Amino acid sequence: MLGHGSFRKRITEMGFIKGKEVTVVKNAPFKGPIEFKILDYNITLRRSEAKLIEVVSIEDAMQMSPNAYEGVIDMEVLKRSARLQEKTINIALVGNPNCGKTTLFNFLSGSREHVGNYSGVTVDSKKASFNQFGYHFNIYDLPGTYSLTAYSPEELYVRKFITHETPDIIINVIDASNLERNLFLTTQLIDMDIKVIIALNMYDELLKNEIHFDYNSLGRLIGIPFIPTISSKGKGIDELIQKTIQVYEDQEPIVRHIHINYGQEIEKSIGLIRSKIKENKPITDKMSSRFLALKLMERDKQTSATLSKYKNFEDIYHTSENEITRIEKLYNEDSETVITNAKYGFISGALKETLTQKKKPLKNRSDKIDHLLTHSFLGFPLFIFFMLVTFFGTFKLGAYPMLWIENLIAFITTMVNNYMADGMLKDMLINGIIDGTGSVLVFLPNILILFFFISLMEDSGYMARAAFLMDKIMHRFGLHGRSFIPLVMGFGCNVPAIMATRTLRNPGDRLLTMLIIPFMSCSARLPVYVLFISAFFPKNPGLVLASIYFTGILLAFLTAQVFNKTFFKNKETPFVLELPPYRMPTLKNIVVHMWDKTQQYLKKIGGIILVGVIIIWALGYFPRENTIKAELSTQNSSATEIQISPATMQLQNSYLGRIGHFIEPVMRPLGFDWKMSVSLLAGLPAKEIIVSTMGVLYQEEDGSATTSLPQKLQAEKYTSGKKVGQMVFTVPAALAFLFFVLIYFPCIGVIATIKNESGKMQWAIFAMVYTTSMAWLIAFLVFQISRLIT
């Protein structure tokens, strides 16, 4: 195996070691990544990286003699901790991506954390508490990780959490359908000398494939109890909790500490390095000296940095370097690969004694589906087709419940108007709260339908395939293939999408992805799109909506290309992405996801949007004039008279009208009047407020609700200036408005997240300035070009 250290380390950890069978499955379109199958998992690599892996034929492999196997267990006295009998147990969930860890967390705690069938869903720890069997449990859902190296931020986070927070019990969640790959992480937990329980998750898939696994024997062999679970159905959860209590109380006889025997020569090196480390008692009180010795032999920089504080670090460092040199000369292989091979040798030997399975078919279900969905020619068109279906369904299916909500709001408005006395309170209720929040609430069905389709793609495993298909294109624009997952998450909300960039190893890749995520149209912008498309593009709503989303993606790619050639000039990092097996999305997970978004949306309406609506109404209601007279404005070039009502005059002379007229000159070249300008300004905290502001500004004179907001926009005319009597909203102006909303100023939450994740306020300010400047320029071009065409 060739390649630099981090790539080599990651590849060996995922199973690319001597003696493992590798199958080439397919090539991505446009000479993109290559899909391989190893250890029953599908993994993608770029062509340049695949060339670094040497693969030999079965015939050549048969001529090679494997290294002698020297045993696996160093028997020790049963380990018992002298712990006070407490009733609070701190649990950390640790496991590979896609092993069902977050699903288990949700079931244990009653939480609704998002579950996706691709890596990088959990990018931070989630904490929840619950009481059961007389104990109080604090449970932490840690990021999915393949190992405990310092290769990526999530791996480093998990290791730091275990060593610094010292949870009482580690529940190692394992995908039962892929034991060999998942148990690699288990071997590192064994090295750490901590209390571990294995949740043998997705056990139903093991049974369905007619695989017999003697997990009790393996548990006795490695000193860790196994509990079969099906977290998606809640099976085995009570047994898992009961076993946790037994291990915590030192009542489980299986639990003992073992040493994985890495062979005589490696064990000799470990012993020498450990003897030096043990001189530092403070560090070995918290971390296993054996684990630290192994990490030093793997050239782990974080371990070296941790030990560098101690007086004898030079002695430790020189000893480890000498032993690394000796081992590498002896095995003719770098030390980290030697240790990885030994770990997989331990796993293979253990499974050989405990696992029996029938002959595997040449192609499993996922392979057959992938033959179509990731086809070299059909894969990309199918991806575009699925996106179009999503946007078409979002608009068309949402039209019916939208109408029901509109009728309900109209009924409430009529009741308030008929039975409440005139006055400021009635005006605030009808023209402020009901019109403002109701205009946003009506788009809830569209958002739910969008998240329904996104959940289907995420939970089924298709989203990882989309990243596989898109890597070559993204690579040409200077983006890393793994950036695709945060970008797609941005369609839901930009804030968690920016946080998901933590899965990117290169800081430049992370920052670049953060800065272009705002181009992904979050669900907050969807009400604006649906409102304007309903009013001005009713013939092809799905196509127009899809065009907006794809325009955002194109702008993100083009911006990334410019930034990558100017600010960042990122060093290329490997593209290694697991392709998880396809799984049938559960109705429960989809409903929970949709319900969670419903709650968030309703809380937003009852919180920031309601406050914004009241502020907008107050700015439009005050100051009140004692006498308001209707005036007639007549255009010099026309005999048509436009009567300006007292309500319209009041709105124009209000504080809101004054603000609007102040900023209108800047927005007038885009075809925007003062009301449109104020709406955009109000949308800075949250984009939904644009619609609620329009609901307040475009009112009916009699306070009735017989006309929908799209109809009000269609009928809006200029009441002053050179354009008096002309329509405010033309097709060019509507298009320019949509593009401006797509691009301009991310919401306050996104700006704060960019600042926190990048660590610098300057990038947050840069995001505000460059997106708004680009929005003005593109909206100007769209408006002027559209006028010439139409």
Coordinates of C-alpha atoms in Angstrom, one line a residue, residues 179-421:
L179 CA -19.2 -7.8 12.5
E180 CA -15.6 -7.8 11.2
R181 CA -15.5 -4.1 10.3
N182 CA -17.4 -3.0 13.4
L183 CA -15.3 -5.0 15.8
F184 CA -12.2 -3.0 14.8
L185 CA -13.4 -0.2 17.0
T186 CA -14.1 -2.7 19.8
T187 CA -10.4 -3.7 19.8
Q188 CA -9.4 -0.1 20.5
L189 CA -11.9 0.1 23.4
I190 CA -10.4 -3.1 24.8
D191 CA -7.0 -1.4 24.7
M192 CA -8.4 1.5 26.7
D193 CA -9.2 -0.8 29.6
I194 CA -12.7 0.5 30.2
K195 CA -16.1 -1.1 31.0
V196 CA -17.8 -2.0 27.7
I197 CA -21.1 -3.6 26.7
I198 CA -21.8 -4.5 23.1
A199 CA -25.2 -3.8 21.7
L200 CA -25.4 -6.3 18.8
N201 CA -27.8 -4.0 16.8
M202 CA -29.8 -4.9 13.7
Y203 CA -29.8 -8.5 14.9
D204 CA -32.8 -9.2 12.7
E205 CA -30.7 -8.8 9.6
L206 CA -28.3 -11.5 11.0
L207 CA -31.2 -13.9 11.4
K208 CA -32.7 -13.0 8.1
N209 CA -29.4 -13.9 6.4
E210 CA -29.4 -17.3 8.2
I211 CA -26.1 -16.5 10.0
H212 CA -25.4 -18.3 13.3
F213 CA -23.3 -16.1 15.6
D214 CA -22.3 -17.5 19.0
Y215 CA -22.1 -14.1 20.6
N216 CA -22.0 -15.5 24.2
S217 CA -18.8 -17.4 23.4
L218 CA -17.2 -14.4 21.8
G219 CA -18.3 -12.3 24.9
R220 CA -16.5 -14.7 27.2
L221 CA -13.5 -14.7 24.9
I222 CA -13.0 -10.9 24.9
G223 CA -14.5 -10.2 28.4
I224 CA -17.4 -8.1 27.0
P225 CA -21.1 -9.1 27.2
F226 CA -23.2 -9.0 24.0
I227 CA -26.9 -8.0 24.0
P228 CA -28.8 -8.5 20.7
T229 CA -30.9 -5.5 19.9
I230 CA -33.2 -4.2 17.2
S231 CA -33.2 -0.5 18.1
S232 CA -35.6 0.6 15.3
K233 CA -38.3 -1.7 16.9
G234 CA -37.2 -1.3 20.5
K235 CA -36.3 -5.0 21.0
G236 CA -33.6 -6.0 23.5
I237 CA -33.5 -2.5 25.0
D238 CA -34.6 -3.6 28.5
E239 CA -32.1 -6.4 28.5
L240 CA -29.4 -3.9 27.5
I241 CA -30.3 -1.6 30.4
Q242 CA -30.4 -4.5 32.9
K243 CA -27.0 -5.7 31.7
T244 CA -25.6 -2.1 32.0
I245 CA -26.7 -2.1 35.7
Q246 CA -25.0 -5.5 36.3
V247 CA -21.8 -4.4 34.7
Y248 CA -21.9 -1.1 36.6
E249 CA -22.4 -3.0 39.9
D250 CA -19.7 -5.5 39.1
Q251 CA -22.2 -8.3 39.0
E252 CA -21.4 -9.6 35.5
P253 CA -18.9 -12.5 35.6
I254 CA -18.1 -12.2 31.9
V255 CA -16.5 -8.8 32.3
R256 CA -12.7 -8.8 32.6
H257 CA -9.8 -7.0 31.1
I258 CA -7.9 -8.8 28.4
H259 CA -4.9 -7.9 26.3
I260 CA -5.0 -8.5 22.6
N261 CA -1.8 -10.3 21.8
Y262 CA -0.1 -8.5 18.9
G263 CA 2.7 -11.1 18.6
Q264 CA 6.0 -11.4 20.5
E265 CA 7.9 -8.6 18.8
I266 CA 5.1 -6.0 19.0
E267 CA 4.3 -7.0 22.6
K268 CA 8.0 -6.5 23.4
S269 CA 7.8 -3.0 22.0
I270 CA 4.6 -2.2 23.8
G271 CA 6.2 -3.3 27.1
L272 CA 9.2 -1.1 26.7
I273 CA 7.1 2.0 25.8
R274 CA 4.7 1.3 28.7
S275 CA 7.5 1.1 31.2
K276 CA 8.5 4.7 30.3
I277 CA 4.9 6.0 30.3
K278 CA 4.1 4.4 33.7
E279 CA 6.6 6.7 35.3
N280 CA 4.0 9.5 34.8
K281 CA 1.3 8.4 37.3
P282 CA -1.2 11.3 36.6
I283 CA -1.7 10.3 33.0
T284 CA -2.0 6.6 33.6
D285 CA -4.6 7.2 36.3
K286 CA -6.9 8.4 33.5
M287 CA -5.6 6.6 30.4
S288 CA -4.4 3.1 29.9
S289 CA -0.6 3.0 29.4
R290 CA -1.1 0.1 26.9
F291 CA -3.4 2.3 24.8
L292 CA -1.0 5.2 24.9
A293 CA 1.9 2.9 23.9
L294 CA -0.1 1.5 21.0
K295 CA -1.0 5.0 19.8
L296 CA 2.6 6.1 20.0
M297 CA 3.6 3.2 17.8
E298 CA 0.9 4.3 15.4
R299 CA 2.5 7.8 15.3
D300 CA -0.6 9.4 16.8
K301 CA 0.2 13.1 17.1
Q302 CA -2.5 13.8 19.7
T303 CA -0.9 11.2 22.0
S304 CA 2.5 12.8 21.6
A305 CA 1.1 16.2 22.3
T306 CA -0.6 14.9 25.5
L307 CA 2.6 13.2 26.8
S308 CA 4.8 16.2 25.8
K309 CA 4.0 17.9 29.1
Y310 CA 5.8 15.3 31.1
K311 CA 9.5 15.4 32.2
N312 CA 10.6 12.1 30.6
F313 CA 8.8 12.8 27.3
E314 CA 12.1 12.8 25.4
D315 CA 12.9 9.3 26.8
I316 CA 9.3 8.1 25.9
Y317 CA 9.6 9.6 22.4
H318 CA 13.0 8.1 21.6
T319 CA 12.0 4.7 22.9
S320 CA 8.9 4.7 20.7
E321 CA 10.8 5.9 17.7
N322 CA 13.4 3.2 18.1
E323 CA 10.7 0.5 18.5
I324 CA 8.8 1.8 15.5
T325 CA 12.0 1.6 13.4
R326 CA 12.7 -2.0 14.7
I327 CA 9.2 -3.2 13.9
E328 CA 9.1 -1.7 10.5
K329 CA 12.4 -3.3 9.5
L330 CA 11.2 -6.6 10.9
Y331 CA 7.9 -6.7 9.1
N332 CA 8.8 -4.6 6.1
E333 CA 5.6 -2.5 6.7
D334 CA 4.9 0.7 8.6
S335 CA 4.0 0.2 12.2
E336 CA 0.4 1.4 12.1
T337 CA -0.4 -1.1 9.3
V338 CA 1.3 -3.8 11.3
I339 CA -0.9 -3.1 14.3
T340 CA -4.0 -2.8 12.2
N341 CA -3.3 -6.2 10.6
A342 CA -2.8 -7.7 14.0
K343 CA -6.2 -6.3 15.2
Y344 CA -7.9 -7.7 12.1
G345 CA -6.1 -11.0 12.7
F346 CA -7.5 -11.1 16.3
I347 CA -11.0 -10.3 14.9
S348 CA -10.8 -13.0 12.2
G349 CA -9.6 -15.6 14.6
A350 CA -12.3 -14.8 17.1
L351 CA -15.1 -14.9 14.4
K352 CA -13.7 -18.1 12.9
E353 CA -14.6 -19.8 16.2
T354 CA -18.0 -18.2 16.7
L355 CA -19.5 -17.3 13.3
T356 CA -21.0 -19.6 10.7
Q357 CA -22.8 -18.5 7.6
K358 CA -24.0 -19.8 4.4
K359 CA -22.3 -19.0 1.1
K360 CA -22.9 -15.4 0.2
P361 CA -24.6 -14.6 -3.0
L362 CA -22.5 -12.8 -5.7
K363 CA -24.8 -9.8 -5.5
N364 CA -26.9 -8.8 -2.5
R365 CA -30.0 -6.6 -2.5
S366 CA -28.0 -3.3 -2.3
D367 CA -25.7 -4.3 -5.1
K368 CA -28.7 -5.0 -7.4
I369 CA -30.3 -1.6 -6.5
D370 CA -27.0 0.1 -7.0
H371 CA -26.6 -1.4 -10.5
L372 CA -29.4 1.0 -11.5
L373 CA -29.2 4.0 -9.2
T374 CA -25.4 4.4 -9.5
H375 CA -25.2 3.4 -13.1
S376 CA -22.5 5.2 -15.1
F377 CA -25.1 6.7 -17.5
L378 CA -28.4 6.4 -15.7
G379 CA -27.3 7.3 -12.2
F380 CA -27.1 11.1 -12.7
P381 CA -30.3 11.5 -14.7
L382 CA -32.1 9.4 -12.0
F383 CA -30.8 11.7 -9.3
I384 CA -32.1 14.7 -11.2
F385 CA -35.4 12.9 -11.7
F386 CA -35.8 12.2 -7.9
M387 CA -35.1 15.9 -7.2
L388 CA -37.7 17.0 -9.6
V389 CA -40.3 14.5 -8.1
T390 CA -39.4 16.0 -4.7
F391 CA -40.1 19.6 -5.8
F392 CA -43.2 18.7 -7.8
G393 CA -44.6 16.8 -4.9
T394 CA -43.8 19.6 -2.5
F395 CA -45.8 22.0 -4.5
K396 CA -48.7 19.9 -5.9
L397 CA -49.4 17.7 -2.9
G398 CA -49.2 20.7 -0.6
A399 CA -51.8 22.7 -2.5
Y400 CA -54.7 20.9 -0.9
P401 CA -53.9 21.3 2.8
M402 CA -52.7 24.9 2.0
L403 CA -56.3 25.6 0.8
W404 CA -57.8 24.1 4.0
I405 CA -55.5 26.3 6.2
E406 CA -56.3 29.4 4.1
N407 CA -60.1 28.8 4.6
L408 CA -59.6 28.3 8.4
I409 CA -57.6 31.5 8.7
A410 CA -60.3 33.3 6.6
F411 CA -63.0 32.0 8.9
I412 CA -61.1 33.2 12.0
T413 CA -60.6 36.6 10.5
T414 CA -64.3 36.9 9.6
M415 CA -65.3 35.9 13.2
V416 CA -63.0 38.5 14.8
N417 CA -64.1 41.2 12.3
N418 CA -67.8 40.6 12.9
Y419 CA -67.8 40.2 16.7
M420 CA -65.1 42.5 17.9
A421 CA -65.4 46.3 18.4

